[in-house]
Amino acid sequence: MGCENSENLLLLAAGELESPQAAALRAHLAACPACAAELEELRSGLAALSRLSELRPAPAVERKIYAATAGRLHRYRLIRPNFVRRYRSALAVAAALAVVFGWSIMADLLRPGPDAAALRQMWTATTANVIDSGVMSDELADLNAGDAWSQAGHQVFSGINKADLTGELLDLRDGVGQIEDELGG
Amino acid sequence: MPPQIDPENLAAWVARCRDGDSAAFELLFEAFRGPLYSYLARTTGDRHLAEDLLQDVFLRLIENIGRYEESGRFEAWIFRIAANRVRDWARRRTSSEWVGSMTGRSEDSDEPGVLDRSVDQPPDEGLVRREEVARLETAMSHLEREEREVLALRHYSELSFREIAEISGCPLGTVLARSHRALLKLRHELEAAEKESEKKKSPRKK
């Protein structure tokens, strides 16, 4: 140890180190017993890991999970194309509004309030969470349990959910970039 | 055990599943339920929670498969969904005092516990092998949650460390450092447990 090769040693042990680096490291290993010993330990750890058995839910539970999921396949096939497009837009709007509404809550809670960089970070995290999730109300309900920002997001989304998602709400999406620019200063 | 699936078959299943073919979904379900469940159970240390998360992962698969782009490996895509579920669970745990009684599930313990092993061992496994597996599972359960997660992801998804970094949204250096630490801990703990077991087995001789 002490050679600061730990990361490359692990990649070598896992067979994932690129050839030129691997050759250089092997040359080093010939002259460095500490790194050679560390490599052996890592190989041994990986070998132990490879013996970890696979787990399975109980058959009855597995059947229940299959039934609960497979039953949704048809539904999503029927509504997928427009559904996804519409929801993505609505999500972007919800996330943007969550930031705007959330900001007013946070500004009260935290003084001095976060600066533009912090706001941008929150904005990014909120939109990433929501958009990555791909699904809306459950996800926002989860987020709702998280913090004041998400609570605001949930409230906003609940409102949106009841509204017609087409038309002027979609226009709000265009405001998202503008809000972000403003937050970014 | 990572899924051993012919990539061409997998691509065909995914395409058919996207078209709403329930037989293709069943094939995907059968191929990935074990590795996904194992990853979720090893990481959370809670079988019941892992069952809930597994169902959630497959629901999200169905909801989002239309958006899956074939440029990336399907294994990475599906394990990313699972890793996101774990991340949400971990986030909820950390804010559990805020969540309070809303969840109805006790999530305030950091102890993952050792999973029930008896379900998973083939009957023909020898006693020595069973002891080894038990020691390995105990050693895994003693790791930090993030360490268990990265090792379980590596083992059950068979993704490379680079792919793991990508799907977990962590820098490669962080993933490697965490895995390195976890593997050495695992190794040392196993070594200690083996010594302990030997000591117990060998009768005291004068």
mmCIF file with all atom_site columns, N, CA and C in Angstrom, chain B residues 22 29 34 110 181 187 196:
data_model
loop_
_atom_site.group_PDB
_atom_site.id
_atom_site.type_symbol
_atom_site.label_atom_id
_atom_site.label_alt_id
_atom_site.label_comp_id
_atom_site.label_asym_id
_atom_site.label_entity_id
_atom_site.label_seq_id
_atom_site.pdbx_PDB_ins_code
_atom_site.Cartn_x
_atom_site.Cartn_y
_atom_site.Cartn_z
_atom_site.occupancy
_atom_site.B_iso_or_equiv
_atom_site.pdbx_formal_charge
_atom_site.auth_seq_id
_atom_site.auth_comp_id
_atom_site.auth_asym_id
_atom_site.auth_atom_id
_atom_site.pdbx_PDB_model_num
ATOM 1  N N  . SER B 1 22  ? -47.103 -10.329 -23.762 1.00 0.00 ? 22  SER B N  1
ATOM 2  C CA . SER B 1 22  ? -46.971 -10.750 -22.366 1.00 0.00 ? 22  SER B CA 1
ATOM 3  C C  . SER B 1 22  ? -46.026 -11.957 -22.213 1.00 0.00 ? 22  SER B C  1
ATOM 4  N N  . PHE B 1 29  ? -39.166 -11.306 -17.035 1.00 0.00 ? 29  PHE B N  1
ATOM 5  C CA . PHE B 1 29  ? -39.427 -11.463 -15.605 1.00 0.00 ? 29  PHE B CA 1
ATOM 6  C C  . PHE B 1 29  ? -38.623 -12.640 -15.050 1.00 0.00 ? 29  PHE B C  1
ATOM 7  N N  . GLY B 1 34  ? -34.535 -13.053 -10.270 1.00 0.00 ? 34  GLY B N  1
ATOM 8  C CA . GLY B 1 34  ? -33.550 -13.527 -9.301  1.00 0.00 ? 34  GLY B CA 1
ATOM 9  C C  . GLY B 1 34  ? -32.443 -12.512 -9.052  1.00 0.00 ? 34  GLY B C  1
ATOM 10 N N  . ASP B 1 110 ? -30.414 0.612   11.426  1.00 0.00 ? 110 ASP B N  1
ATOM 11 C CA . ASP B 1 110 ? -29.329 0.530   10.468  1.00 0.00 ? 110 ASP B CA 1
ATOM 12 C C  . ASP B 1 110 ? -28.848 -0.889  10.284  1.00 0.00 ? 110 ASP B C  1
ATOM 13 N N  . ARG B 1 181 ? -12.775 -0.950  -0.541  1.00 0.00 ? 181 ARG B N  1
ATOM 14 C CA . ARG B 1 181 ? -12.922 -1.011  0.919   1.00 0.00 ? 181 ARG B CA 1
ATOM 15 C C  . ARG B 1 181 ? -13.812 -2.192  1.312   1.00 0.00 ? 181 ARG B C  1
ATOM 16 N N  . ARG B 1 187 ? -13.121 -9.713  2.925   1.00 0.00 ? 187 ARG B N  1
ATOM 17 C CA . ARG B 1 187 ? -12.015 -10.688 2.985   1.00 0.00 ? 187 ARG B CA 1
ATOM 18 C C  . ARG B 1 187 ? -11.547 -10.872 4.427   1.00 0.00 ? 187 ARG B C  1
ATOM 19 N N  . GLU B 1 196 ? -12.076 -18.528 13.488  1.00 0.00 ? 196 GLU B N  1
ATOM 20 C CA . GLU B 1 196 ? -12.950 -18.766 14.638  1.00 0.00 ? 196 GLU B CA 1
ATOM 21 C C  . GLU B 1 196 ? -13.607 -20.148 14.530  1.00 0.00 ? 196 GLU B C  1
#
